[in-house]
Structures are given as structure tokens and as C-alpha cells.
Coordinates of C-alpha atoms (C1' of nucleotides) in Angstrom, one line a residue:
Chain X
M2 CA 83.2 91.5 73.8
G3 CA 86.8 91.3 75.0
G4 CA 88.3 88.2 76.3
K5 CA 86.9 87.0 79.6
L6 CA 88.7 88.0 82.7
T7 CA 89.5 85.1 84.7
E8 CA 90.3 85.3 88.4
T9 CA 93.9 86.3 89.2
Q10 CA 95.3 83.0 89.5
Q11 CA 98.8 83.5 91.0
H12 CA 101.5 81.0 91.3
R13 CA 104.7 82.0 93.0
I14 CA 107.8 80.6 91.4
N15 CA 111.3 80.6 92.2
L16 CA 113.5 82.3 89.7
S17 CA 117.3 82.4 90.2
E18 CA 118.6 85.8 91.4
Q19 CA 120.4 86.0 88.1
V20 CA 117.3 85.8 86.1
K21 CA 115.5 88.4 88.2
L22 CA 118.5 90.7 88.2
K23 CA 118.7 90.6 84.5
A24 CA 115.1 91.5 83.9
L25 CA 115.3 94.4 86.4
R26 CA 118.5 95.8 84.9
E27 CA 116.9 95.9 81.5
T28 CA 113.9 97.8 82.8
S29 CA 114.2 101.3 81.4
I30 CA 113.4 102.9 84.7
F31 CA 116.4 101.2 86.3
K32 CA 119.0 101.8 83.5
G33 CA 120.7 104.4 85.5
L34 CA 121.1 102.3 88.7
R35 CA 124.4 100.7 89.9
A36 CA 124.6 96.9 90.1
D37 CA 124.4 96.9 93.8
E38 CA 121.4 99.0 93.8
V39 CA 119.6 96.7 91.5
Q40 CA 120.6 93.8 93.7
E41 CA 118.8 95.5 96.5
L42 CA 115.7 95.6 94.5
V43 CA 116.0 92.0 93.5
T44 CA 115.9 90.9 97.1
R45 CA 112.5 92.5 97.5
A46 CA 111.2 91.2 94.2
V47 CA 108.9 88.2 94.1
A48 CA 108.4 86.3 90.8
I49 CA 104.8 85.3 89.9
R50 CA 103.7 83.0 87.1
L51 CA 100.2 83.7 85.5
P52 CA 98.2 81.8 82.9
K53 CA 97.0 83.5 79.7
G54 CA 94.0 85.7 80.2
A55 CA 94.6 86.5 83.9
L56 CA 93.7 89.9 85.3
I57 CA 96.8 91.1 87.0
F58 CA 95.0 94.2 88.3
G59 CA 91.9 96.2 87.5
E60 CA 91.2 99.8 87.0
G61 CA 90.5 101.4 90.3
D62 CA 92.1 98.8 92.4
P63 CA 94.4 100.0 95.1
S64 CA 97.9 100.0 93.7
D65 CA 99.6 97.5 96.1
F66 CA 102.5 96.4 93.9
F67 CA 105.0 97.6 91.4
Y68 CA 105.3 95.2 88.5
V69 CA 107.9 94.4 85.8
V70 CA 107.4 91.9 83.1
Q71 CA 110.0 89.1 83.1
E72 CA 108.4 87.0 80.3
G73 CA 105.3 87.2 78.0
Y74 CA 103.1 90.0 77.0
V75 CA 100.6 92.0 79.1
R76 CA 97.8 94.2 77.7
L77 CA 97.2 97.5 79.5
F78 CA 93.7 98.8 78.8
K79 CA 90.6 100.7 79.8
N80 CA 87.0 99.9 79.3
A81 CA 85.0 102.6 77.8
P82 CA 81.5 103.2 79.1
S83 CA 80.1 102.0 75.8
G84 CA 81.4 98.6 76.7
K85 CA 84.4 98.8 74.3
M86 CA 87.8 98.1 75.3
L87 CA 90.8 100.3 74.4
T88 CA 94.2 98.9 74.7
F89 CA 96.9 101.6 75.4
T90 CA 100.0 99.5 75.6
V91 CA 101.3 96.1 75.1
A92 CA 104.0 95.5 77.8
G93 CA 106.8 92.9 77.2
Y94 CA 110.1 92.0 78.7
G95 CA 111.6 94.6 80.9
D96 CA 108.5 96.9 80.8
T97 CA 106.8 98.2 83.9
L98 CA 103.1 97.8 84.1
N99 CA 102.5 100.8 86.4
G100 CA 105.6 103.0 86.7
L101 CA 103.2 105.8 86.0
A102 CA 100.7 105.1 88.7
L103 CA 103.3 104.7 91.4
S104 CA 102.5 108.0 93.1
G105 CA 98.7 107.6 92.9
D106 CA 97.2 104.9 95.2
H107 CA 94.9 103.5 92.6
Y108 CA 95.5 102.0 89.2
F109 CA 94.1 104.0 86.4
M110 CA 93.9 101.1 83.9
S111 CA 93.7 97.4 83.9
A112 CA 96.4 94.8 83.1
Q113 CA 95.7 91.4 81.7
T114 CA 98.0 88.7 80.4
M115 CA 97.9 88.0 76.7
T116 CA 100.2 84.9 77.0
I117 CA 101.6 82.9 79.9
V118 CA 103.4 85.6 81.8
N119 CA 106.1 85.9 84.5
V120 CA 106.1 89.1 86.4
L121 CA 108.3 90.4 89.1
R122 CA 106.5 92.4 91.7
I123 CA 107.6 94.5 94.6
P124 CA 105.2 95.8 97.4
R125 CA 104.4 99.4 96.5
K126 CA 105.6 100.9 99.9
E127 CA 109.0 99.2 99.7
F128 CA 109.4 100.4 96.1
L129 CA 108.5 104.0 97.1
A130 CA 110.9 103.9 100.0
F131 CA 113.7 102.7 97.7
V132 CA 112.8 105.5 95.2
E133 CA 113.0 108.1 97.9
G134 CA 116.5 106.9 98.8
H135 CA 117.6 107.3 95.2
P136 CA 116.8 110.8 94.0
H137 CA 118.4 110.4 90.6
L138 CA 116.0 107.4 90.1
M139 CA 113.2 109.8 90.6
I140 CA 114.5 112.1 87.9
D141 CA 114.9 109.2 85.5
L142 CA 111.4 108.1 86.4
L143 CA 110.1 111.6 85.5
K144 CA 112.0 111.5 82.2
I145 CA 110.5 108.2 81.2
I146 CA 107.0 109.3 82.2
A147 CA 107.4 112.5 80.2
E148 CA 108.4 110.5 77.2
R149 CA 105.6 108.1 77.5
I150 CA 103.1 110.8 77.9
G151 CA 104.3 112.6 74.8
H152 CA 103.9 109.4 73.0
D153 CA 100.4 108.8 74.3
Y154 CA 99.2 112.3 73.4
A155 CA 100.5 111.9 69.9
R156 CA 98.5 108.7 69.8
T157 CA 95.4 110.4 70.9
V158 CA 95.7 113.1 68.3
G159 CA 96.2 110.4 65.7
F160 CA 93.1 108.7 66.9
V161 CA 91.0 111.8 66.4
G162 CA 92.3 113.0 63.2
E163 CA 93.1 109.9 61.1
D164 CA 91.1 107.2 59.6
V165 CA 91.2 103.6 60.5
E166 CA 93.9 102.6 58.1
Q167 CA 96.2 105.2 59.5
R168 CA 95.5 104.1 63.0
L169 CA 96.1 100.5 62.1
L170 CA 99.3 101.3 60.4
Y171 CA 100.4 103.2 63.4
S172 CA 99.5 100.4 65.8
L173 CA 101.5 97.9 63.6
Y174 CA 104.4 100.4 63.4
T175 CA 104.5 100.7 67.1
L176 CA 104.1 97.0 67.8
A177 CA 106.6 95.9 65.2
S178 CA 109.2 98.4 66.3
R179 CA 109.1 96.9 69.8
F180 CA 108.4 93.2 69.1
G181 CA 109.5 92.4 65.6
N182 CA 107.7 91.7 62.4
T183 CA 105.7 88.7 63.6
L184 CA 103.1 89.8 66.0
S185 CA 101.1 87.4 68.1
L186 CA 97.8 89.3 68.0
T187 CA 94.3 88.3 67.0
R188 CA 92.4 90.7 64.8
E189 CA 90.2 91.5 67.8
E190 CA 93.2 92.5 69.9
L191 CA 94.7 94.6 67.1
A192 CA 91.2 96.3 66.7
N193 CA 91.1 97.1 70.5
F194 CA 94.6 98.6 70.2
S195 CA 93.5 100.8 67.3
G196 CA 90.1 101.9 68.5
T197 CA 88.0 100.2 65.9
T198 CA 86.1 96.9 65.3
T199 CA 87.2 93.4 64.4
E200 CA 85.4 93.5 61.0
T201 CA 86.8 96.8 59.9
T202 CA 90.3 95.7 61.0
I203 CA 89.9 92.6 58.8
R204 CA 88.9 94.5 55.8
V205 CA 91.7 97.1 56.1
L206 CA 94.1 94.3 56.8
S207 CA 93.2 92.5 53.6
N208 CA 93.8 95.7 51.6
L209 CA 97.2 95.9 53.2
K210 CA 97.8 92.4 52.2
K211 CA 97.0 93.1 48.6
S212 CA 99.5 96.0 48.8
G213 CA 102.2 93.6 50.1
V214 CA 102.5 95.3 53.4
I215 CA 101.5 92.3 55.5
S216 CA 101.1 88.7 54.7
C217 CA 98.5 86.3 56.3
T218 CA 100.5 83.3 55.7
G219 CA 101.0 82.9 59.4
N220 CA 98.8 80.9 61.7
R221 CA 95.8 82.5 63.2
G222 CA 96.5 84.7 66.1
E223 CA 99.5 86.1 64.2
I224 CA 100.1 89.0 61.9
V225 CA 103.3 89.1 59.8
I226 CA 104.6 92.3 58.5
S227 CA 106.3 91.4 55.2
D228 CA 107.4 94.9 54.2
F229 CA 108.1 97.2 57.1
A230 CA 109.5 100.0 54.8
K231 CA 106.4 99.9 52.8
L232 CA 104.3 100.2 56.0
V233 CA 106.3 103.3 57.0
E234 CA 105.8 104.8 53.6
R235 CA 102.1 104.5 53.9
L236 CA 102.0 106.1 57.2
R237 CA 100.9 109.7 56.9
F238 CA 102.6 110.9 60.0
L239 CA 105.8 109.8 61.4
P240 CA 105.4 109.2 65.1
G241 CA 108.2 110.1 67.4
L242 CA 108.9 113.6 66.1
T243 CA 107.0 115.0 69.0
Chain M
M28 CA 91.5 126.0 59.9
G29 CA 92.4 127.1 63.4
G30 CA 93.1 130.6 64.4
K31 CA 96.1 132.1 62.9
L32 CA 99.3 132.0 65.0
T33 CA 100.8 135.3 65.4
E34 CA 104.3 135.8 66.2
T35 CA 105.1 135.5 69.9
Q36 CA 104.9 139.1 70.9
Q37 CA 106.3 139.4 74.3
H38 CA 105.9 142.2 76.6
R39 CA 107.6 142.1 80.0
I40 CA 105.6 143.8 82.7
N41 CA 106.3 144.5 86.3
L42 CA 103.9 142.7 88.6
S43 CA 104.2 143.3 92.3
E44 CA 105.9 140.6 94.2
Q45 CA 102.6 140.1 95.9
V46 CA 100.7 139.3 92.8
K47 CA 103.3 137.0 91.5
L48 CA 103.5 135.2 94.8
K49 CA 99.8 134.7 95.0
A50 CA 99.7 133.1 91.6
L51 CA 102.6 130.8 92.4
R52 CA 101.2 129.7 95.7
E53 CA 97.9 128.8 94.1
T54 CA 99.6 126.7 91.5
S55 CA 98.8 123.1 92.4
I56 CA 102.3 121.9 92.0
F57 CA 103.5 124.3 94.7
K58 CA 100.7 123.8 97.2
G59 CA 103.0 121.9 99.5
L60 CA 105.7 124.5 99.6
R61 CA 106.5 126.8 102.5
A62 CA 105.9 130.6 102.0
D63 CA 109.7 131.3 101.9
E64 CA 110.2 128.6 99.3
V65 CA 107.6 130.1 97.1
Q66 CA 109.3 133.5 97.7
E67 CA 112.5 132.0 96.3
L68 CA 110.7 131.1 93.2
V69 CA 109.1 134.5 92.9
T70 CA 112.5 136.1 92.7
R71 CA 113.3 134.1 89.6
A72 CA 110.0 134.6 87.9
V73 CA 109.4 137.1 85.2
A74 CA 105.9 138.3 84.2
I75 CA 105.0 138.6 80.6
R76 CA 102.0 140.0 78.9
L77 CA 100.7 138.5 75.7
P78 CA 97.9 139.5 73.2
K79 CA 95.2 137.2 72.2
G80 CA 96.2 134.6 69.7
A81 CA 99.9 134.6 70.5
L82 CA 101.8 131.4 70.3
I83 CA 103.7 131.0 73.6
F84 CA 105.6 127.9 72.4
G85 CA 105.2 125.3 69.7
E86 CA 105.3 121.6 69.7
G87 CA 108.9 120.5 69.3
D88 CA 110.5 123.7 70.4
P89 CA 113.2 123.4 73.0
S90 CA 111.7 123.7 76.5
D91 CA 113.6 126.8 77.8
F92 CA 111.0 128.1 80.3
F93 CA 108.6 126.8 82.9
Y94 CA 105.2 128.6 82.7
V95 CA 102.4 129.4 85.1
V96 CA 99.2 131.3 83.9
Q97 CA 98.7 134.5 86.0
E98 CA 95.7 135.8 84.2
G99 CA 93.7 134.8 81.1
Y100 CA 93.2 131.4 79.2
V101 CA 95.7 129.4 77.3
R102 CA 94.9 126.6 74.9
L103 CA 97.3 123.6 75.0
F104 CA 97.0 121.6 71.7
K105 CA 98.5 119.5 69.1
N106 CA 98.1 119.5 65.3
A107 CA 97.1 116.3 63.7
P108 CA 98.8 115.4 60.4
S109 CA 95.4 115.7 58.8
G110 CA 95.7 119.5 59.6
K111 CA 93.1 119.3 62.4
M112 CA 93.9 120.7 65.7
L113 CA 93.1 118.9 69.0
T114 CA 93.0 121.0 72.2
F115 CA 93.9 118.9 75.2
T116 CA 93.6 121.5 77.9
V117 CA 92.5 125.0 78.6
A118 CA 94.8 126.4 81.3
G119 CA 93.7 129.3 83.4
Y120 CA 94.8 131.0 86.6
G121 CA 97.3 129.1 88.6
D122 CA 97.8 126.3 85.9
T123 CA 101.2 125.3 84.7
L124 CA 101.5 125.0 81.0
N125 CA 104.3 122.5 80.9
G126 CA 104.9 121.0 84.3
L127 CA 104.6 117.6 82.5
A128 CA 107.3 118.4 80.0
L129 CA 109.9 119.6 82.5
S130 CA 112.1 116.7 82.3
G131 CA 112.1 116.5 78.6
D132 CA 113.9 119.1 76.7
H133 CA 111.3 119.7 74.1
Y134 CA 107.6 120.7 74.4
F135 CA 105.3 118.0 73.1
M136 CA 102.5 120.3 72.4
S137 CA 101.8 123.9 71.6
A138 CA 100.5 126.8 73.7
Q139 CA 98.5 129.6 72.4
T140 CA 96.6 132.4 74.2
M141 CA 92.8 132.5 73.9
T142 CA 92.6 135.9 75.6
I143 CA 95.0 138.6 76.7
V144 CA 97.3 136.6 79.1
N145 CA 99.8 137.2 81.8
V146 CA 102.1 134.4 82.5
L147 CA 105.0 133.9 84.9
R148 CA 108.0 132.2 83.5
I149 CA 111.0 130.7 85.1
P150 CA 114.1 129.6 83.1
R151 CA 114.0 125.8 82.9
K152 CA 117.4 125.3 84.3
E153 CA 116.8 127.5 87.4
F154 CA 113.5 125.7 87.9
L155 CA 115.0 122.3 87.7
A156 CA 117.8 123.2 90.1
F157 CA 115.0 124.4 92.5
V158 CA 113.2 121.2 92.2
E159 CA 116.3 119.1 92.9
G160 CA 116.9 121.0 96.0
H161 CA 113.3 120.1 97.1
P162 CA 112.7 116.4 97.0
H163 CA 109.2 116.6 98.3
L164 CA 108.3 118.9 95.5
M165 CA 109.4 116.2 93.1
I166 CA 107.0 113.8 94.8
D167 CA 104.1 116.3 94.6
L168 CA 105.0 116.8 91.0
L169 CA 104.8 113.1 90.3
K170 CA 101.5 113.0 92.0
I171 CA 100.0 115.8 90.0
I172 CA 101.3 114.3 86.7
A173 CA 99.9 110.9 87.6
E174 CA 96.5 112.5 88.2
R175 CA 96.7 114.5 85.0
I176 CA 97.6 111.4 83.0
G177 CA 94.9 109.3 84.5
H178 CA 92.5 112.0 83.4
D179 CA 93.8 112.2 79.9
Y180 CA 93.6 108.5 79.5
A181 CA 90.0 108.5 80.5
R182 CA 89.4 111.3 78.0
T183 CA 91.1 109.3 75.2
V184 CA 88.9 106.4 76.0
G185 CA 85.8 108.6 75.9
F186 CA 86.9 109.9 72.5
V187 CA 87.2 106.5 71.0
G188 CA 84.1 104.9 72.3
E189 CA 81.5 107.7 72.5
D190 CA 79.7 109.8 69.9
V191 CA 80.0 113.5 69.4
E192 CA 77.2 114.4 71.7
Q193 CA 78.9 112.6 74.7
R194 CA 82.3 114.2 73.8
L195 CA 80.8 117.6 73.8
L196 CA 78.9 117.0 77.0
Y197 CA 82.1 115.8 78.5
S198 CA 84.0 118.8 77.2
L199 CA 81.4 121.2 78.6
Y200 CA 81.4 119.3 81.8
T201 CA 85.1 119.7 82.2
L202 CA 85.3 123.3 81.3
A203 CA 82.3 124.3 83.3
S204 CA 83.7 122.6 86.4
R205 CA 86.7 124.6 86.1
F206 CA 85.7 127.9 84.8
G207 CA 81.9 128.2 85.6
N208 CA 78.8 128.1 83.6
T209 CA 79.6 130.8 81.2
L210 CA 82.3 129.9 78.9
S211 CA 84.1 132.2 76.5
L212 CA 84.5 129.8 73.6
T213 CA 83.7 130.0 70.0
R214 CA 82.0 126.9 68.5
E215 CA 85.1 126.3 66.6
E216 CA 87.2 126.2 69.8
L217 CA 84.8 123.9 71.4
A218 CA 84.9 121.6 68.4
N219 CA 88.7 121.5 68.5
F220 CA 88.4 120.6 72.1
S221 CA 86.1 117.8 71.4
G222 CA 87.6 116.2 68.3
T223 CA 84.8 117.2 65.9
T224 CA 83.9 119.9 63.4
T225 CA 82.4 123.3 63.9
E226 CA 79.2 122.3 61.9
T227 CA 78.5 119.2 63.9
T228 CA 79.1 121.1 67.1
I229 CA 76.5 123.6 66.1
R230 CA 74.0 121.0 65.3
V231 CA 74.5 119.1 68.6
L232 CA 74.5 122.3 70.5
S233 CA 71.2 123.4 69.1
N234 CA 69.8 120.0 70.2
L235 CA 71.1 120.7 73.7
K236 CA 69.5 124.1 73.6
K237 CA 66.1 122.5 72.8
S238 CA 66.6 120.2 75.7
G239 CA 67.3 123.1 78.0
V240 CA 70.9 122.2 78.9
I241 CA 72.4 125.3 77.4
S242 CA 71.1 128.7 76.3
C243 CA 72.5 130.7 73.4
T244 CA 71.2 134.0 74.7
G245 CA 74.7 135.0 75.2
N246 CA 76.9 137.0 72.9
R247 CA 78.8 135.1 70.2
G248 CA 81.9 133.6 71.4
E249 CA 80.1 132.5 74.4
I250 CA 78.3 129.3 75.6
V251 CA 76.1 129.4 78.6
I252 CA 75.2 126.3 80.5
S253 CA 71.8 126.9 81.9
D254 CA 71.2 123.6 83.6
F255 CA 74.3 121.9 84.7
A256 CA 72.5 119.2 86.5
K257 CA 70.7 118.2 83.3
L258 CA 74.1 118.2 81.6
V259 CA 75.5 115.7 84.0
E260 CA 72.4 113.7 83.8
R261 CA 72.8 113.3 80.0
L262 CA 76.4 112.3 80.4
R263 CA 76.7 108.5 79.9
F264 CA 79.8 108.3 81.9
L265 CA 80.9 110.2 85.0
P266 CA 84.4 111.3 84.5
G267 CA 86.7 111.2 87.5
L268 CA 85.9 107.8 88.7
T269 CA 89.2 106.5 87.2
Chain E
dC6 C1' 77.6 151.8 56.7
dG7 C1' 80.7 148.3 55.1
dT8 C1' 83.6 144.6 56.3
dC9 C1' 85.0 140.7 58.7
dT10 C1' 84.2 136.7 61.4
dA11 C1' 81.1 133.6 63.9
dA12 C1' 77.0 131.1 63.4
dT13 C1' 73.8 128.6 61.0
dT14 C1' 71.4 125.6 57.7
dG15 C1' 71.2 122.4 53.7
dA16 C1' 72.3 118.7 50.7
dG17 C1' 75.3 115.1 49.5
dA18 C1' 79.1 111.8 50.0
dT19 C1' 81.2 108.2 52.7
dG20 C1' 83.7 105.8 56.2
dT21 C1' 82.6 102.7 60.0
dG22 C1' 79.7 100.3 62.8
dT23 C1' 76.2 96.9 63.2
dC24 C1' 73.9 92.7 62.3
dA25 C1' 73.9 88.2 60.2
dA26 C1' 75.7 84.3 58.2
dG27 C1' 79.3 81.0 56.8
dC28 C1' 84.1 79.0 56.8
dG29 C1' 88.1 76.7 58.7
dG30 C1' 91.3 75.3 62.0
dT31 C1' 92.1 73.4 66.6
dG32 C1' 91.4 71.0 70.5
dT33 C1' 88.7 68.0 73.5
dG34 C1' 86.0 64.3 74.9
dG35 C1' 84.1 60.0 74.0
Chain U
dC2 C1' 90.8 58.3 66.0
dC3 C1' 86.6 60.5 64.8
dA4 C1' 83.0 64.0 65.8
dC5 C1' 81.5 67.7 67.7
dA6 C1' 82.0 72.3 69.5
dC7 C1' 84.3 76.4 69.8
dC8 C1' 86.6 80.2 68.4
dG9 C1' 88.9 83.1 65.1
dC10 C1' 88.4 84.7 60.7
dT11 C1' 86.0 86.3 56.6
dT12 C1' 82.4 88.3 53.8
dG13 C1' 78.1 90.7 52.7
dA14 C1' 74.3 94.1 53.0
dC15 C1' 72.6 97.9 55.3
dA16 C1' 72.1 101.9 58.4
dC17 C1' 73.6 106.0 59.9
dA18 C1' 76.5 109.3 62.3
dT19 C1' 79.6 112.5 60.8
dC20 C1' 82.4 115.1 57.6
dT21 C1' 82.6 118.1 53.5
dC22 C1' 81.3 121.6 50.6
dA23 C1' 78.5 125.4 49.7
dA24 C1' 75.6 129.3 50.6
dT25 C1' 73.3 132.4 53.7
dT26 C1' 72.4 135.1 58.0
dA27 C1' 73.8 137.8 61.8
dG28 C1' 76.8 140.3 65.2
dA29 C1' 80.6 143.0 66.2
dC30 C1' 83.6 146.7 65.2
dG31 C1' 85.7 150.4 63.1

DNA sequence: CGTCTAATTGAGATGTGTCAAGCGGTGTGG
DNA sequence: CCACACCGCTTGACACATCTCAATTAGACG
């Protein structure tokens, strides 16, 4: 099955205000904030370091904190009743783990580190109080949420209508646009992100290799997209024209 | 393919303030509003009557209006590049068609009437202005959106992991919980709602009929759930425990 | 009574999942 | 430094759920 979920091993670390500030400023939700407003957030944020494979929070847990990724990658996923895991998003630098779930009092998906990760976290109540004091922040938040939802709906449609190759291409497209052409992902992780199995992923991937879209020259746990243009060309639907 | 999309044939009608007010008050977004606040919305709302099969708005159109269903059923869907249609929601009395898309300036899915429909609509700008003047409304809006999203994510997971029977059962469960045990749906519509084909839907449905879960005694374009408890019992996962 | 659409049934093709086995690199402990 | 164990990767054979195509039946409606 999926990677084992270790206990949440937290480790508070002291990051300089500068580092924290930079990460928060580059979080899309806070793009519209003035410097002094972000500063106010920084004072409430605590930095935490987590080992690879740690469960940051689980589906259904009470949502106590608001999280922003400061370093590393975090998988946001849900477990299907069949036991399968479906990864919805990979969050990286500046991404929020649960901006969407702020208003609800429970997380509706789980978050697990894929690498060593630094996160900044702010107690939910403090964060909500801050948001209420900044109405325009709320509007921005709504916008970002709407965008995200539109994206996810498009993804769901793709899942239902398209075959595995298209789903994989779309996953690679999404990940590469965000993190570059060298992806630190195992085949299993990519499979979970595309709603298929490891074996099928490997077979399709080896086809794509023959076509020159990707190259497996990299180490294991790595997928290298050698021809992004060719990848896009193969994609039957262009995401983002929602 | 899907039902033909006729031109949006609009027909303004005069509903009494009373009727409009009632519909708006029972819209979940406005549950928290005071009577006089809803009244303010009513004055801006225009009632429109639409024939069956009319396209209210299409994916990608500029989002000019905010809609609430006053009578009838509306299908909210997206077309997959493969040509298939996936229905995300069936909106009924008091449901908003696009509360989610308010902040964005384009609709990210299409809305089509499944019956004769009355909708109330408010120009987007007026609605946004109203919302900005009522901060607590914004918070409620966020909550409802969060809930909806959580629900839709759960649905996506179900789509990926489960077989057609489970998806159909889940669709029936959702629809019946909302609209009662007699559903006015063709097999094709149910198929589009469950991400499968008409033929497969029919085959699975006839199994369910043998098991006594549903009965096809009804007219065509109708599905009757004869034993809701048995339906739930067959469901491998209980939705709503996100 | 004829037409149109929904519903149904059948046969065949196939994409994917499942199970099982083998390979190769990497790290760990002796 | 070597050997073992582990884990990610790869490949093969097989089963089967589901889609597709095609033809038929049955209601509804004018």
C-alpha cells in the first residue's frame, strides 16, 4: 500500500524572521498584504521541521493550525474505501496546506511529508482573527479557492473521461509546470497522483520514454521530462482553459 | 451524446416579492441573514423562466449573474475532452448555481435545465457589493464552499477507487437524500452523473432491481428507490464522514 | 397510427487491475 | 569492506469489468 505513516515527529526550529517573512510573503494568499501586515503574521508563526514520511495531519482531525510550506514537498491526499490512496496536490514552497479548510473545523484530507520538510504554522484561531481584521484578505482567499476548485473540477473530469496515458501526462504537466522538469517522485507516488497502479504507470512511462517525452536516465525516485513541448502536444486537453 | 443544448430562451416573469423572498431565505448561503437584509437582495433579484433543456450558462462564459433556483432542477456539468459529459451536481429549490464561482469572472462549469425552471438572478456586481457590505455573509459563504469542496473531493476519491455499482449507489444515495425516493432521471442522466455509460448503468440497475433496492415500475425517465436502507447497506463507504 | 426517444439486450474488443516473479541499486550492520 | 536485506523498478501472463457497436423492444406523444 502507500508509504507507512509514521507518528508526527515534530521538531521546533528557530528560523530567522527574515526567512519566515520571505516564505509568507510568497504564499499566494498573502500576495496582497502590506509588509507590516505580513510581519504581524510572522510573529505568530512557528517553524517546525519534519522528517520524510511524517503525517502532518490526518483526514478528519480537528483543524488546529494553518500551515505554509517553507521547504520541501508535502503530499495532500485521501484514502479511498478500497484502500487506495489518491493524491490531490503536491504542495511546495509558499503553498498553504489547508487554506481551503480554514472555515471548517476538520481537515478533509491528509497531509504527509514527501521529503524533509519545514513548515510554518499558525494557530487556527489566531489566523482566523487576523483574517477577519483584513477583509480584503478574505476576498483574495475566496479568489484563490475558486481558482483551485476550478482546477480540481477539471481534474476530476479528466479522471473520468480519459485513459491512463492522458491522466499521467496531465499529472506530469501539472507537476512540471510547478516544480520543473526533474521530478522527485517514485512511480508509486505518480500512480497515486494519477489514480492508477504502479505497474500500469511503469508501462505507460516506458512508452513515453520511447517517444522521447521523458528519460529514465535519472536515479530512482526521479522522473525527468526531456521534452516538455512534446508532452503538451500529446495532451488531448489543455488544462487551464476552464 | 448528451441532450442537445438549446439556445438560452429567457422569459422574465413577475413573481411576487413573497415568493422570491422565501426562495432566497431558504438558500443556504443566506441562512444567516436578517429578514431586512434578504429583502434588500429581493429588490435586486429578477425572476426568469426557462424551458427544459435550456443552457443557463456555459463553461468559460463571463460570470455576469448570481443564480438561485426557485423551481425545477438544474444540472451542473462539465464536458470532458473525450466528448463525455460529467454532471457534478443537480441543483434544486434554494440551491445556488454558482456561489462558488462568484469571485472568479468566468464560470468553470455549465448549467442546463433538466425541467422547466424558474431562477432568480442578481447581477454579479450588485451581488458582490452586497457581500462586501456583509462580512459575516462572506464567512458563511466560505463555510459553505468548504463543505461543498470536501464533499466533492470525497466524490472524486470514490470515482477513482470504486466500481460502477458503488458509484451508482452513491449517486442514488446523494440524489435520494436530497430529492426523495422517486427520481426524475433518465438512465443516461444517471450515467453522466456517475461517470459511466448508459448501457452499463442499465445493466447494474437491473441487478439492483433483482436485489430489491430499486423498482422500475415507474414511468420512463423515472427511477424509484424502493428500499433505501438496503441501498445504504450495499454502499461500501458512507459518504459524509469526511 | 406513426414517429421519436428511452430502455434493453447481445456479442465482441480492450484497457487496466491483479498476481507473481525477477532484477538492481542502496544502505546497513557485522 | 562485504553480505544481506530491503525497496523501487520492471516484466509477464491472465482475468475481467467496462466500453463500444449494433440491433431490438417499448412507451409517450402528437
